[in-house]
CSV table of C-alpha atoms and ligand atoms in Angstrom, one decimal:
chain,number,residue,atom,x,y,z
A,252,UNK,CA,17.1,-1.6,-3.9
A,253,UNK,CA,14.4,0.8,-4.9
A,254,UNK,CA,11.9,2.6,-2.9
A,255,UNK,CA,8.4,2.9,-4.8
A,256,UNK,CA,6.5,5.2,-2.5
A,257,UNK,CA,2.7,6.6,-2.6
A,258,UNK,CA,0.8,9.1,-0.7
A,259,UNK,CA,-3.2,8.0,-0.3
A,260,UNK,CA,-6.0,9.3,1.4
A,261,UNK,CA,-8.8,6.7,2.7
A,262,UNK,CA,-12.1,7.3,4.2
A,263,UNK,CA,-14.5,5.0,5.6
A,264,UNK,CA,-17.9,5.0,4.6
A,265,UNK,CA,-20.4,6.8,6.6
A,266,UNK,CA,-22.8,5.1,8.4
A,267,UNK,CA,-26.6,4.8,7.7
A,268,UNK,CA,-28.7,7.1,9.9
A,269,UNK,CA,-31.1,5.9,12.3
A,270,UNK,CA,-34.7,6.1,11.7
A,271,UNK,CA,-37.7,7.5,13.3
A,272,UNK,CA,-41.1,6.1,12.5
A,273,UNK,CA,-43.8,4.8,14.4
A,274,UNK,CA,-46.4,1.4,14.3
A,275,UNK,CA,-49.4,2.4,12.3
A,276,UNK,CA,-51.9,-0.4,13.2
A,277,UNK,CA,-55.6,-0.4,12.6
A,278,UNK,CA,-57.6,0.4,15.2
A,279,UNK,CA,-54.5,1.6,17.2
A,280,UNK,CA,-54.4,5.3,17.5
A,281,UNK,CA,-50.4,5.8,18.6
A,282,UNK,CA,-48.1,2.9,17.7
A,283,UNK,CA,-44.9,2.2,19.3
A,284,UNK,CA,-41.9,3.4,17.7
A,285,UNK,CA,-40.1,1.2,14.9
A,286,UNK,CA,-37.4,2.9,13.5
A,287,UNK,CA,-34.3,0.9,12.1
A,288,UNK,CA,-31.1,1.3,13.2
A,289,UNK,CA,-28.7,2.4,10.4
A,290,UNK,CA,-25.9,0.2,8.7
A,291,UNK,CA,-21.8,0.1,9.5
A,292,UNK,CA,-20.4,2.3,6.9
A,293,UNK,CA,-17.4,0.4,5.1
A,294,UNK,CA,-14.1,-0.1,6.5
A,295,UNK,CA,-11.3,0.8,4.1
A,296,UNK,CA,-8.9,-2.1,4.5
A,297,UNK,CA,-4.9,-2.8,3.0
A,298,UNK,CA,-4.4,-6.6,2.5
A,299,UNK,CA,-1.7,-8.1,1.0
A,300,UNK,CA,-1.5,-9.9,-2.2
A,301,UNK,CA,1.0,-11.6,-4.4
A,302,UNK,CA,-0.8,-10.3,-7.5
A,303,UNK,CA,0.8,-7.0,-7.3
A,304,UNK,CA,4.2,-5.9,-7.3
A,305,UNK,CA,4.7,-2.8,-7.3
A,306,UNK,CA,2.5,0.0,-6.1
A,307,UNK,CA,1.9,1.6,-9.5
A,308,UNK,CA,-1.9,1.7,-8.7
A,309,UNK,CA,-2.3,3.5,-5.9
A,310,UNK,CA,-0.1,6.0,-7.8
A,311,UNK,CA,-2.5,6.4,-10.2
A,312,UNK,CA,-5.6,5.9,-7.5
A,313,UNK,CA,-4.6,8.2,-4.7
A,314,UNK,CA,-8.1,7.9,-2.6
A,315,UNK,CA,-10.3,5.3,-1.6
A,316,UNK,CA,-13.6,5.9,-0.1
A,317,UNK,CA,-16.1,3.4,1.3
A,318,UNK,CA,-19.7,3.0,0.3
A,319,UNK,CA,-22.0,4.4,3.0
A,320,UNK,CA,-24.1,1.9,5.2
A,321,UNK,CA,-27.9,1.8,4.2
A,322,UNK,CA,-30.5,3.9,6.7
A,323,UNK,CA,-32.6,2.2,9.1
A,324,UNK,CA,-36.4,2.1,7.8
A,325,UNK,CA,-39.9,1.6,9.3
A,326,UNK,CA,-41.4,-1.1,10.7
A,327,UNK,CA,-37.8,-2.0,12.7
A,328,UNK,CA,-35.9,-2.4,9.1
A,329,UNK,CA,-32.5,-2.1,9.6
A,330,UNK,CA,-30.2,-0.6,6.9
A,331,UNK,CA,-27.1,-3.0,5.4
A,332,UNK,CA,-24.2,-2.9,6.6
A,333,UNK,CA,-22.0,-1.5,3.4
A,334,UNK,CA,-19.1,-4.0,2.1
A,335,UNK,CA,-15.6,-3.8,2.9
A,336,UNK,CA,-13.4,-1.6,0.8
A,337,UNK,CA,-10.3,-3.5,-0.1
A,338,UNK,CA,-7.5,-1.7,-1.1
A,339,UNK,CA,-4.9,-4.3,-2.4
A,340,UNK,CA,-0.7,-3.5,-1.8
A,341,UNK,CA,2.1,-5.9,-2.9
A,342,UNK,CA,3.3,-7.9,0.0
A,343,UNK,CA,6.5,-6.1,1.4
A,344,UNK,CA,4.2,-2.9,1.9
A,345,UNK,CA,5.2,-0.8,4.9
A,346,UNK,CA,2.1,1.5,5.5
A,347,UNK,CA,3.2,4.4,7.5
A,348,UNK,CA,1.5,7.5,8.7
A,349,UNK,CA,1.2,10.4,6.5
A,350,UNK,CA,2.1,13.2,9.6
A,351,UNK,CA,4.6,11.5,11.9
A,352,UNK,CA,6.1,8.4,9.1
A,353,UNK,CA,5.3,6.6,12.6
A,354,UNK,CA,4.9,2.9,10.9
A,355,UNK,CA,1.9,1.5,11.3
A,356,UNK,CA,1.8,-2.2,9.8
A,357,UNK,CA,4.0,-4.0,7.3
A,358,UNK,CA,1.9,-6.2,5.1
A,359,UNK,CA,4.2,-9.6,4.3
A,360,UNK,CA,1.8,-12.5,3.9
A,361,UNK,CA,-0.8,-13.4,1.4
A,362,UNK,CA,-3.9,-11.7,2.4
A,363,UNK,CA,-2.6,-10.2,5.6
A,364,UNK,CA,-4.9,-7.0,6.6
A,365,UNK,CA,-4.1,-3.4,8.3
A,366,UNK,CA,-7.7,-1.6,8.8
A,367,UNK,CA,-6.9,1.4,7.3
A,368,UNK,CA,-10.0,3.4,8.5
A,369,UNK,CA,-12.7,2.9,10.3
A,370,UNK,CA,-15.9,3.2,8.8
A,371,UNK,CA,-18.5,4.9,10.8
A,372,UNK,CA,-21.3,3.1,13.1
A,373,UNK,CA,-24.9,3.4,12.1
A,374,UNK,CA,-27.2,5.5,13.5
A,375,UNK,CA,-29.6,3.9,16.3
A,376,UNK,CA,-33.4,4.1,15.4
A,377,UNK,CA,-35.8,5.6,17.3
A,378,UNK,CA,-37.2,2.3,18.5
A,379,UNK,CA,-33.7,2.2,20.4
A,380,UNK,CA,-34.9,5.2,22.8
A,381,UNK,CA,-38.0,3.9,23.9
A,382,UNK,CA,-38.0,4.3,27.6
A,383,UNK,CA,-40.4,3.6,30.2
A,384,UNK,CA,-40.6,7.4,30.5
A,385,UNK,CA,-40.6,8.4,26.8
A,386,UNK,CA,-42.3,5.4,25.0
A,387,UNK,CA,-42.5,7.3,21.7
A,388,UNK,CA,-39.4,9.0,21.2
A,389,UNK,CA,-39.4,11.5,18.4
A,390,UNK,CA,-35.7,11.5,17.4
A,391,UNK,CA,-32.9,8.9,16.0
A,392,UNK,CA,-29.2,8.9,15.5
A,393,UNK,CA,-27.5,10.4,12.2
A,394,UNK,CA,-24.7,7.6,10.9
A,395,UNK,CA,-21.0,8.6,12.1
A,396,UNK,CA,-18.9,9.5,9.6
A,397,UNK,CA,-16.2,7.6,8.6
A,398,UNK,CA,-12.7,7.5,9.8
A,399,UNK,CA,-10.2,10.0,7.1
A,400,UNK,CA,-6.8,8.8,7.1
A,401,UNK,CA,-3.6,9.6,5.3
A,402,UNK,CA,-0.8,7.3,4.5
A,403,UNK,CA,2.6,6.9,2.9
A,404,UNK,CA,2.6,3.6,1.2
A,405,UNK,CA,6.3,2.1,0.7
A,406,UNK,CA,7.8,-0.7,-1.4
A,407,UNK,CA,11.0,-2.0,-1.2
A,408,UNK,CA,11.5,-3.1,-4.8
A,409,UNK,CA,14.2,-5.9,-4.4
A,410,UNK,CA,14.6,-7.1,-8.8
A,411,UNK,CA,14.4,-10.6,-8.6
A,412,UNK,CA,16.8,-10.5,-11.7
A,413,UNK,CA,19.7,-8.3,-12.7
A,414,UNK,CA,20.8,-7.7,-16.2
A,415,UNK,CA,24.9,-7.4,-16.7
A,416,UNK,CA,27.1,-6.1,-20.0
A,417,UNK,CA,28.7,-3.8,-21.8
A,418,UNK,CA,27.7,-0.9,-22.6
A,419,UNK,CA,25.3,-0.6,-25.8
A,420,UNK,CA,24.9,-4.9,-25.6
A,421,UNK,CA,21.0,-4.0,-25.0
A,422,UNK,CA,19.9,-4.4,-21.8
A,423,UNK,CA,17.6,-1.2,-21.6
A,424,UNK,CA,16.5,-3.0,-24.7
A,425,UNK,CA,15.8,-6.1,-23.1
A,426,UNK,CA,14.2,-4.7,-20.5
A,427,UNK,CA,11.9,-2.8,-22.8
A,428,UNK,CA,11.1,-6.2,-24.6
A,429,UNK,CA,10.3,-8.3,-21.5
A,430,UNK,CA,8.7,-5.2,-19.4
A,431,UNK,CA,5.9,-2.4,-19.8
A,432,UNK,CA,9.5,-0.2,-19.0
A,433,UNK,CA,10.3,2.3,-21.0
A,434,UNK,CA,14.1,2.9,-20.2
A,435,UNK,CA,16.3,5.4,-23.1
A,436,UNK,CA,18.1,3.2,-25.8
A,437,UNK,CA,20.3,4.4,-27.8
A,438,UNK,CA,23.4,3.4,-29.9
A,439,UNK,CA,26.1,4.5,-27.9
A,440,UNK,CA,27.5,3.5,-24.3
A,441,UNK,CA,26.5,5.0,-21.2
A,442,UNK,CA,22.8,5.5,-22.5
A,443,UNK,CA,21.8,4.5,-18.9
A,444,UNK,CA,22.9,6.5,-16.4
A,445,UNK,CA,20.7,5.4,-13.4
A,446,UNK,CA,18.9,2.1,-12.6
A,447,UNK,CA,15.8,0.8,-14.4
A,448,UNK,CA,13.4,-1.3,-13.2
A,449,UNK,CA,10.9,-3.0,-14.7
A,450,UNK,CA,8.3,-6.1,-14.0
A,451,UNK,CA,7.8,-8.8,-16.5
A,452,UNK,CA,4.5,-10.6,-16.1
A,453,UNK,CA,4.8,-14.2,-17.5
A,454,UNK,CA,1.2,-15.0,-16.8
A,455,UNK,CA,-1.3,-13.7,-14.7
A,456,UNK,CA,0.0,-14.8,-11.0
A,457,UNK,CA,3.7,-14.9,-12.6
A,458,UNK,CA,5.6,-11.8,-12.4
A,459,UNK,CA,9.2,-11.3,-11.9
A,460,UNK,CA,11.3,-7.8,-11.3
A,461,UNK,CA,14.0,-7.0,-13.4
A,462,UNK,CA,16.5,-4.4,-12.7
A,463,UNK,CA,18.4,-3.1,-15.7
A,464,UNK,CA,21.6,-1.1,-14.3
A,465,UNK,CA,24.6,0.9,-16.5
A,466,UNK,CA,26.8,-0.8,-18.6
A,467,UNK,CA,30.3,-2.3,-16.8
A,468,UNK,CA,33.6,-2.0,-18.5
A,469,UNK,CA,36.5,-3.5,-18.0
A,470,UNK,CA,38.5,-1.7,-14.8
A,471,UNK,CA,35.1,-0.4,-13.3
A,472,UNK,CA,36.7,-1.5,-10.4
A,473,UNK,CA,39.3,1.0,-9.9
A,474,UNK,CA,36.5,3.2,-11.0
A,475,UNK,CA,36.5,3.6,-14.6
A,476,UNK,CA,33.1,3.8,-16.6
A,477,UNK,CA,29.7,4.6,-15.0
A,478,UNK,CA,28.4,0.6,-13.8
A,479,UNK,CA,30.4,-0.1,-10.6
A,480,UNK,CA,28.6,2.4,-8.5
A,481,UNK,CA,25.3,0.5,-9.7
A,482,UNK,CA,26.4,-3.1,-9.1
A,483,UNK,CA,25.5,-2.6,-5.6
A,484,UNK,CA,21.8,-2.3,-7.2
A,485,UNK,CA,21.5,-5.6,-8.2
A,486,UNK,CA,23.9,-7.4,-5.1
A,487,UNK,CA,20.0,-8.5,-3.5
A,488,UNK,CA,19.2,-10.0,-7.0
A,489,UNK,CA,18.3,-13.4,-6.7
A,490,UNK,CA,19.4,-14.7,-10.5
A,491,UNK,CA,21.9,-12.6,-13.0
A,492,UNK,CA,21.6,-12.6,-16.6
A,493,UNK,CA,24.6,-11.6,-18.7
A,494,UNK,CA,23.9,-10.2,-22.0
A,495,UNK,CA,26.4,-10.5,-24.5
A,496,UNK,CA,26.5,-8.7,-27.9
A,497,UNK,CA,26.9,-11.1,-30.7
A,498,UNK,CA,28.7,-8.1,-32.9
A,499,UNK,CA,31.0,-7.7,-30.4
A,500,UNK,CA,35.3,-9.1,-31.4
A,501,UNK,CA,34.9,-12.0,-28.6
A,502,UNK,CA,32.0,-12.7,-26.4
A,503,UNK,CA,33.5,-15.3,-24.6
A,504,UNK,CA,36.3,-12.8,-23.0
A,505,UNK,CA,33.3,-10.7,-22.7
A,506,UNK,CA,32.0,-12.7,-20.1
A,507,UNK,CA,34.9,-13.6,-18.1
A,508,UNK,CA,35.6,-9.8,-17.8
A,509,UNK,CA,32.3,-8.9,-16.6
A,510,UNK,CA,32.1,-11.9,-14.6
A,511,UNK,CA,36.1,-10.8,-13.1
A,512,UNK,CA,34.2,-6.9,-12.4
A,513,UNK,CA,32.0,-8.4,-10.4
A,514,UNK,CA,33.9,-11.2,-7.8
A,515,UNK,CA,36.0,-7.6,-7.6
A,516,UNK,CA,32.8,-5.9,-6.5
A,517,UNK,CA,31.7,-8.4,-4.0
A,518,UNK,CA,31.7,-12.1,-2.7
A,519,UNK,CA,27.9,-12.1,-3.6
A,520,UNK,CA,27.6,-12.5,-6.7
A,521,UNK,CA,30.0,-16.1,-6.6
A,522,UNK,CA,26.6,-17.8,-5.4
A,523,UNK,CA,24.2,-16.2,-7.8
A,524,UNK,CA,22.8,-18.3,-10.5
A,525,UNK,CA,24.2,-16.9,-13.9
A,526,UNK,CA,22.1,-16.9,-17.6
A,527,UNK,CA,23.6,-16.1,-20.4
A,528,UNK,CA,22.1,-14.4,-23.3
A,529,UNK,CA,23.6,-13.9,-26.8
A,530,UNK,CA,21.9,-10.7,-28.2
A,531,UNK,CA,21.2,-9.2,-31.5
A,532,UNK,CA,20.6,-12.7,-33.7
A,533,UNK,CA,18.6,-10.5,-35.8
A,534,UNK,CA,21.7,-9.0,-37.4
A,535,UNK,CA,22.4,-11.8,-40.4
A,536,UNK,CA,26.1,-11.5,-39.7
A,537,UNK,CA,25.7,-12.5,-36.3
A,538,UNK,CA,23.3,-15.5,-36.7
A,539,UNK,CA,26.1,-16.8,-38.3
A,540,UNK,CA,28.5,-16.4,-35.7
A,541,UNK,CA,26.1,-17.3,-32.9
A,542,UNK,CA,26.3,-21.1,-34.4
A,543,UNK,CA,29.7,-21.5,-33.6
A,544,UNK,CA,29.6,-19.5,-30.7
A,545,UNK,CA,26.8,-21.5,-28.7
A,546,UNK,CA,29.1,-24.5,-28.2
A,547,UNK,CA,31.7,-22.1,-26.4
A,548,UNK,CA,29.0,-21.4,-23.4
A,549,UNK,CA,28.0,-24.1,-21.2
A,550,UNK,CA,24.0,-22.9,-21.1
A,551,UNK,CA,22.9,-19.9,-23.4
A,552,UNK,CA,19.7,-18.4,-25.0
A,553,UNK,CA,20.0,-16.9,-28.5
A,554,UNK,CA,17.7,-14.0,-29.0
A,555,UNK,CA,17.0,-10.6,-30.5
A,556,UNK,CA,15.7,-7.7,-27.9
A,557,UNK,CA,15.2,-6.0,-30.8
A,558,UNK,CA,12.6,-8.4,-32.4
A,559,UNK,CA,12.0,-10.5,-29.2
A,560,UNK,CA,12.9,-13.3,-30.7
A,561,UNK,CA,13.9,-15.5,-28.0
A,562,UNK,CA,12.6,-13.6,-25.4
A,563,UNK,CA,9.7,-16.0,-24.0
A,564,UNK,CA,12.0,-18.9,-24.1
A,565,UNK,CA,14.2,-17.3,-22.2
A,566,UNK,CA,11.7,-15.5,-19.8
A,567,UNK,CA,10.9,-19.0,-19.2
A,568,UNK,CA,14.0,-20.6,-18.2
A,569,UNK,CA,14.8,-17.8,-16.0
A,570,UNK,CA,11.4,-18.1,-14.0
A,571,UNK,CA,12.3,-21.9,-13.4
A,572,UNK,CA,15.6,-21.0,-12.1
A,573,UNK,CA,14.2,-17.9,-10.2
A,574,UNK,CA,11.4,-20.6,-8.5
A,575,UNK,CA,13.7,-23.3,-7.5
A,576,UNK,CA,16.5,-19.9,-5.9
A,577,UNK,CA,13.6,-18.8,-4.4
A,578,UNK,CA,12.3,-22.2,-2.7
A,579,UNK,CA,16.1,-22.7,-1.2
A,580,UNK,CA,15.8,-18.6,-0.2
A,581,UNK,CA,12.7,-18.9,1.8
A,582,UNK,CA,14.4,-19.6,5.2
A,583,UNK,CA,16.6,-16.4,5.4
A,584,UNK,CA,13.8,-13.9,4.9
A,585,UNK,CA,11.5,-13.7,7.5
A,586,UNK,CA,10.9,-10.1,8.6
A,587,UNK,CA,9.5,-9.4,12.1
A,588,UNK,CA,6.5,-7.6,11.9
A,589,UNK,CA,6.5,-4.3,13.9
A,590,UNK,CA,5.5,-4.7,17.5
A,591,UNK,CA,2.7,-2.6,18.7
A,592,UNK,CA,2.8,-0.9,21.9
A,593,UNK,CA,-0.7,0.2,24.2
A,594,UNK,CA,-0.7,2.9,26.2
A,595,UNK,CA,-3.6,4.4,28.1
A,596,UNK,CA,-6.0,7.0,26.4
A,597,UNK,CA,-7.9,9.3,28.8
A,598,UNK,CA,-11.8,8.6,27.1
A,599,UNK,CA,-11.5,12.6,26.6
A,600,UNK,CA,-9.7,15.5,27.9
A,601,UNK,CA,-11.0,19.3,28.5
A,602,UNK,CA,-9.1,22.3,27.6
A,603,UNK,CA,-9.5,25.7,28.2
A,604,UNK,CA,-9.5,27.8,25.4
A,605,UNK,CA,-10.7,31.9,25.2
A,606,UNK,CA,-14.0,31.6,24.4
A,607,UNK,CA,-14.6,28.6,26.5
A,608,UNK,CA,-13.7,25.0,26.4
A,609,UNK,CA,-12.4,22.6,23.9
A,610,UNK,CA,-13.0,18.8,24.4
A,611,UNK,CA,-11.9,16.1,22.8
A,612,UNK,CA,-12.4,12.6,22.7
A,613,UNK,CA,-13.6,10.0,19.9
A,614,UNK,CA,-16.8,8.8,21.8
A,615,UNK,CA,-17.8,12.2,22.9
A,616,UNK,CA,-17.5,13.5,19.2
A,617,UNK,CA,-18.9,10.4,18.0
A,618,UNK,CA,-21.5,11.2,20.0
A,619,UNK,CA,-21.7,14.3,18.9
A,620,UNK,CA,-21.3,13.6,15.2
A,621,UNK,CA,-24.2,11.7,15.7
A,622,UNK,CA,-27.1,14.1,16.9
A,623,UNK,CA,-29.4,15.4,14.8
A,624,UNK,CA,-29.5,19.6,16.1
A,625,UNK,CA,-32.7,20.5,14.6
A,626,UNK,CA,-34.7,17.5,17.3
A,627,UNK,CA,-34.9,18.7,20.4
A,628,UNK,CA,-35.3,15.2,21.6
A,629,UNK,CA,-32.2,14.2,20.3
A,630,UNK,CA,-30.2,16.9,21.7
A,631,UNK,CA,-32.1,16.0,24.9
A,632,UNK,CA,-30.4,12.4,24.7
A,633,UNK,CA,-27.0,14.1,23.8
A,634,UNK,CA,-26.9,16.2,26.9
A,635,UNK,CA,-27.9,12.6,29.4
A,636,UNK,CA,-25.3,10.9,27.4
A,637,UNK,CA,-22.4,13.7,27.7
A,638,UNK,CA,-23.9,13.4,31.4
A,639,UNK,CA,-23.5,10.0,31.9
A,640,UNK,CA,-20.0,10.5,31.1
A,641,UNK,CA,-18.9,12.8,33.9
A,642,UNK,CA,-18.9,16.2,31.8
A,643,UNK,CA,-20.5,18.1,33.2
A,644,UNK,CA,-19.2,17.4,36.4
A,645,UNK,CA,-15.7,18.0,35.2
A,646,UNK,CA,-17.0,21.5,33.6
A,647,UNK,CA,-18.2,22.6,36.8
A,648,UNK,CA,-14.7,21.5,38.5
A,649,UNK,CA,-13.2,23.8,36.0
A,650,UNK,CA,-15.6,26.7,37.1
A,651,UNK,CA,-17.4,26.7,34.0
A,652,UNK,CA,-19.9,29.7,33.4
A,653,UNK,CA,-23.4,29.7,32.1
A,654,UNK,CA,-23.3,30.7,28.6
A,655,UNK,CA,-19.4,29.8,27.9
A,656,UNK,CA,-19.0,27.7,24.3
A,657,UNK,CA,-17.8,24.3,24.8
A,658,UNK,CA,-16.3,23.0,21.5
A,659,UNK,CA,-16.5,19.6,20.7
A,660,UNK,CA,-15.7,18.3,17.4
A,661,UNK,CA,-17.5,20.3,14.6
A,662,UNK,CA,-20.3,21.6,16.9
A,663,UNK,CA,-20.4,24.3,19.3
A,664,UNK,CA,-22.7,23.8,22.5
A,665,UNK,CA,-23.7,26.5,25.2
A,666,UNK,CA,-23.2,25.7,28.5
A,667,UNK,CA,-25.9,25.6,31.0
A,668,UNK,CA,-24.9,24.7,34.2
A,669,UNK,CA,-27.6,21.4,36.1
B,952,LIG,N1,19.9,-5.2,-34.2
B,952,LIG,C1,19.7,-5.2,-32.9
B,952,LIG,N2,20.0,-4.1,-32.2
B,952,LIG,C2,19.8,-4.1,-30.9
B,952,LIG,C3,19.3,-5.2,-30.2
B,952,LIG,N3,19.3,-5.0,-28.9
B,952,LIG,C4,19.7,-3.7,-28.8
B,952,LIG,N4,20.1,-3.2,-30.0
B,952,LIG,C5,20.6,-1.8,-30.2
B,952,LIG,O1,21.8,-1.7,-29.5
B,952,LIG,C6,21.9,-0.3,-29.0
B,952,LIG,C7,22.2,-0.3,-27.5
B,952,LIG,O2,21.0,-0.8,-26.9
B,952,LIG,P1,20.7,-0.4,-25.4
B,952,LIG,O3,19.5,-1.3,-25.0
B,952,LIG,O4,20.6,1.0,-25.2
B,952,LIG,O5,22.0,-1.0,-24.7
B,952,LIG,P2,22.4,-1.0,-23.1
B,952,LIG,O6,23.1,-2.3,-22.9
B,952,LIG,O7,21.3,-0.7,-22.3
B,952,LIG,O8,23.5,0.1,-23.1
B,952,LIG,P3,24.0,1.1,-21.9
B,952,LIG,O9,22.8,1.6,-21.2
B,952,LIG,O10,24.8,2.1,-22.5
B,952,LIG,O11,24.8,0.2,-21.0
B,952,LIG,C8,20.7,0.4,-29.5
B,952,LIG,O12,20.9,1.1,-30.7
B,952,LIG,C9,19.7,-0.7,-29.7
B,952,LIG,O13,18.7,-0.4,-30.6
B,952,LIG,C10,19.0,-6.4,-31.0
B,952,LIG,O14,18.5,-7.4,-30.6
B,952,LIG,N5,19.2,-6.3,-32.4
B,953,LIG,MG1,20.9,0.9,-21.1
C-alpha cells in the first residue's frame, strides 16, 4: 500500500457587504432606506469522484479560495450568492486536520461531500435596521470573511495490478510504457530498489493502478535478492501480471519459480487472477522463439515494453479481468465512515488577560467581523447586539473597569460600563 499525502489550505469566499442607500422618489424629500443585503461568499467543498486517482492535483494546487459573494445594491438589490468551490479528491480520501491529524471525513462514494470551509454570510443592508425608532438607518453590515482551513489530504493507493519477474525482464519498463511513471531502467538487475506506482488511463473514466515492485529471484524466500520484502506491496492487488523475458534460457521454468516464490510468501496470491506477458518481441531472435513458446502458456500477450507493441491489447484484457475481480470484490470492502461525536460549545467564553479581556466566540466575532468602525451607527448596533447576548452583564460579573480593552477577534473595544 502507498500513502499519497497533501497539505492544502482552503478559504471560503467572503461575503458581499451590505448596502446603505436610501429611496429617492419625486416629490418625496427622505425616502426609506433600500439597501441590499450582501451575497453568501462560496463554500469550499471536497467531494468525491471516481475520475481521480490519486491526489497528484492538489499537489500541484495547494490552495483553493472561493469567489466572494456580490454586495447588496440600491433600491433593495441583493448581491449573488457566489458558487460553490469544488475541490475534487479520489474516493478513498481521508481529509484530516492540519493541527491535531484529528480525521475529519473520509470521502468513499461517488460525489460524497465534506464542507471544507465555510464561506462567509453576506452583509445585511441597511433596509434590514429600519426600526420604528431609527427609520433611516445610516449604516450596513460588511460581508464575513470566509472560513481558512488547513488540511492533510491522504490516499491509500491500493495498485489494482501488480507486476512480477526477474530482475531486468522490464517491468519498470512496462510500467513506463502503460503509465505517465517514470521509474529508473536500466540493463542490469536490481535497478528498482523501492516500489513504483503508476496509473494507466485506458480512457477517460478508465484508470487502473499499477504497482511495479523489485525483481524476485529464485530463493527470495529464505531471503536472497531484493523482491521478497516488496511482495507484501502488491498482497492487496486485485490481478497479477507476470512478465517473462523472451531472451531468457526457459520462460516456462521462469514462471513456475516465481509463481513457487510467491505461494512461499503468502496464501494470497493462490486466488489472484494471473496474466502472463512475454516481453521483448521486438528483439528478432525472440520473435522467433515467442512462436513456439505461446503454445507452452495457457493465456499470454506477446508484446515489447520497449516499443509498446502489445501494450493496448494487453491493457485491455487486464481491465476486463480487473472489472469482472472487482464486481465479485465489492462485498468485502465497505469501510465505516468515521462517526461524529457533538459536544456542547459555550456560544463564547471570556478570559482575563493583562490589559483586559479576551473573548471568544464565532457569533460574537462574526459579529464583529462584520461592523463597519468608521459608522457610528453601526457600532451603535454592535454594542445592542454584544448586549443582547449577555456581555456585558458577564463583564460586569467579572468586575470589569471603564476603559479596560476587551479583545475580540481582530478588533479591540474599550469598555464602558451601562
Ligand atoms: N529490446 C527490449 N528491451 C527491453 C524491453 N523491455 C525492457 N527492456 C530492457 O531491459 C532492461 C531491464 O528493464 P527494466 O524495465 O529496468 O527491468 P525490471 O524488470 O524493472 O528490472 P529490475 O528493476 O531490476 O527488477 C533495460 O535495459 C530495458 O531497456 C523490450 O520490450 N525490448
Ligand atoms: Mg525495475
Amino acid at each position: 500500500m502507498f500513502i499519497d499525502r497533501a497539505r492544502i489550505k482552503v478559504e471560503g469566499g467572503a461575503g458581499g457587504s451590505g448596502c446603505t442607500s436610501f429611496r429617492r422618489e419625486k416629490y418625496v424629500p427622505l425616502g426609506g432606506p433600500n439597501g441590499g443585503d450582501g451575497g453568501h461568499g462560496a463554500d469550499a467543498v471536497f467531494v468525491a469522484s471516481n475520475r481521480y486517482t490519486s491526489l497528484l492535483d492538489l499537489h500541484y494546487h495547494s490552495t483553493w479560495k472561493g469567489r466572494s459573494g456580490e454586495n447588496g445594491q440600491g433600491k433593495d438589490m441583493h448581491g449573488k450568492n457566489a458558487p460553490e468551490l469544488i475541490i475534487p479528491v479520489p474516493l478513498g480520501t481521508l481529509v484530516k486536520d492540519f493541527e491535531t491529524e484529528e480525521i475529519l471525513a473520509e470521502l468513499l462514494e461517488e460525489g460524497q461531500r465534506f464542507v471544507a470551509a465555510s464561506g462567509g454570510r453576506g452583509g445585511k443592508g441597511n433596509a434590514r435596521f429600519a426600526t420604528s425608532t431609527n427609520q433611516g438607518p445610516q449604516f450596513s453590515e460588511k460581508g464575513e470573511p470566509g472560513e481558512v482551513r488547513e488540511f492533510i489530504v491522504e490516499l491509500k493507493l491500493i495498485a489494482e495490478l501488480g507486476l512480477v519477474g526477474l530482475p531486468n525482464a522490464g517491468k519498470s519498463t512496462f510500467l513506463a510504457a502503460s503509465t505517465a511513471a517514470t521509474p529508473k531502467i536500466a540493463n542490469y538487475p536490481f535497478t528498482t530498489l523501492s516500489p513504483n506506482l503508476g496509473v494507466a488511463k485506458l480512457s477517460q473514466y478508465r484508470l487502473l493502478t499499477i504497482a511495479d515492485i523489485p525483481g524476485i529471484i529464485e530463493g527470495a524466500a529464505q531471503g536472497k535478492g531484493l523482491g521478497h520484502d516488496f511482495l507484501r506491496h502488491i498482497e492487496r492487488t486485485r490481478v497479477l501480471l507476470f512478465i517473462l523475458d523472451l531472451g531468457d534460457d526457459d520462460p516456462v521454468k521462469t514462471l513456475k519459480i516465481l509463481e513457487k516464490e510467491l505461494a512461499q510468501h503468502s496464501d494470497v496470491f493462490k486466488k489472484r487472477p494471473k496474466i502472463v506477458a512475454l516481453n521483448k518481441i521486438d528483439v528478432p531472435e525472440n520473435a522467433e522463439k515467442a512462436k513456439k513458446l505461446k503454445r507452452k502458456f495457457k493465456d499470454c500477450f506477446l508484446i515489447s515494453a520497449a516499443s509498446g507493441e502489445g501494450v493496448p491489447a494487453l491493457m485491455e484484457h487486464v481491465w476486463e479481468v480487473l472489472e469482472r475481480v472487482r464486481r465479485e470484490d465489492k462485498g468485502e470492502e465497505i469501510a465505516e465512515a468515521p462517526g461524529r461525536e457533538y459536544t456542547f460549545e459555550a456560544p463564547y467564553t471570556i478570559e482575563r488577560i493583562p490589559q483586559g479581556y479576551r473573548i471568544d466566540g464565532k457569533t460574537v466575532e462574526r459579529a464583529v467581523n462584520m461592523t463597519d468602525f468608521s459608522n457610528e451607527e453601526a457600532v451603535d448596533h454592535l454594542q445592542r447586539k454584544l448586549k443582547k447576548m449577555g456581555i456585558f452583564k458577564a463583564l460586569k460579573r467579572m468586575r470589569a473597569k471603564e476603559g479596560e480593552s476587551i479583545l475580540i477577534g481582530t478588533a479591540e473595544l474599550e469598555y464602558q460600563p451601562e
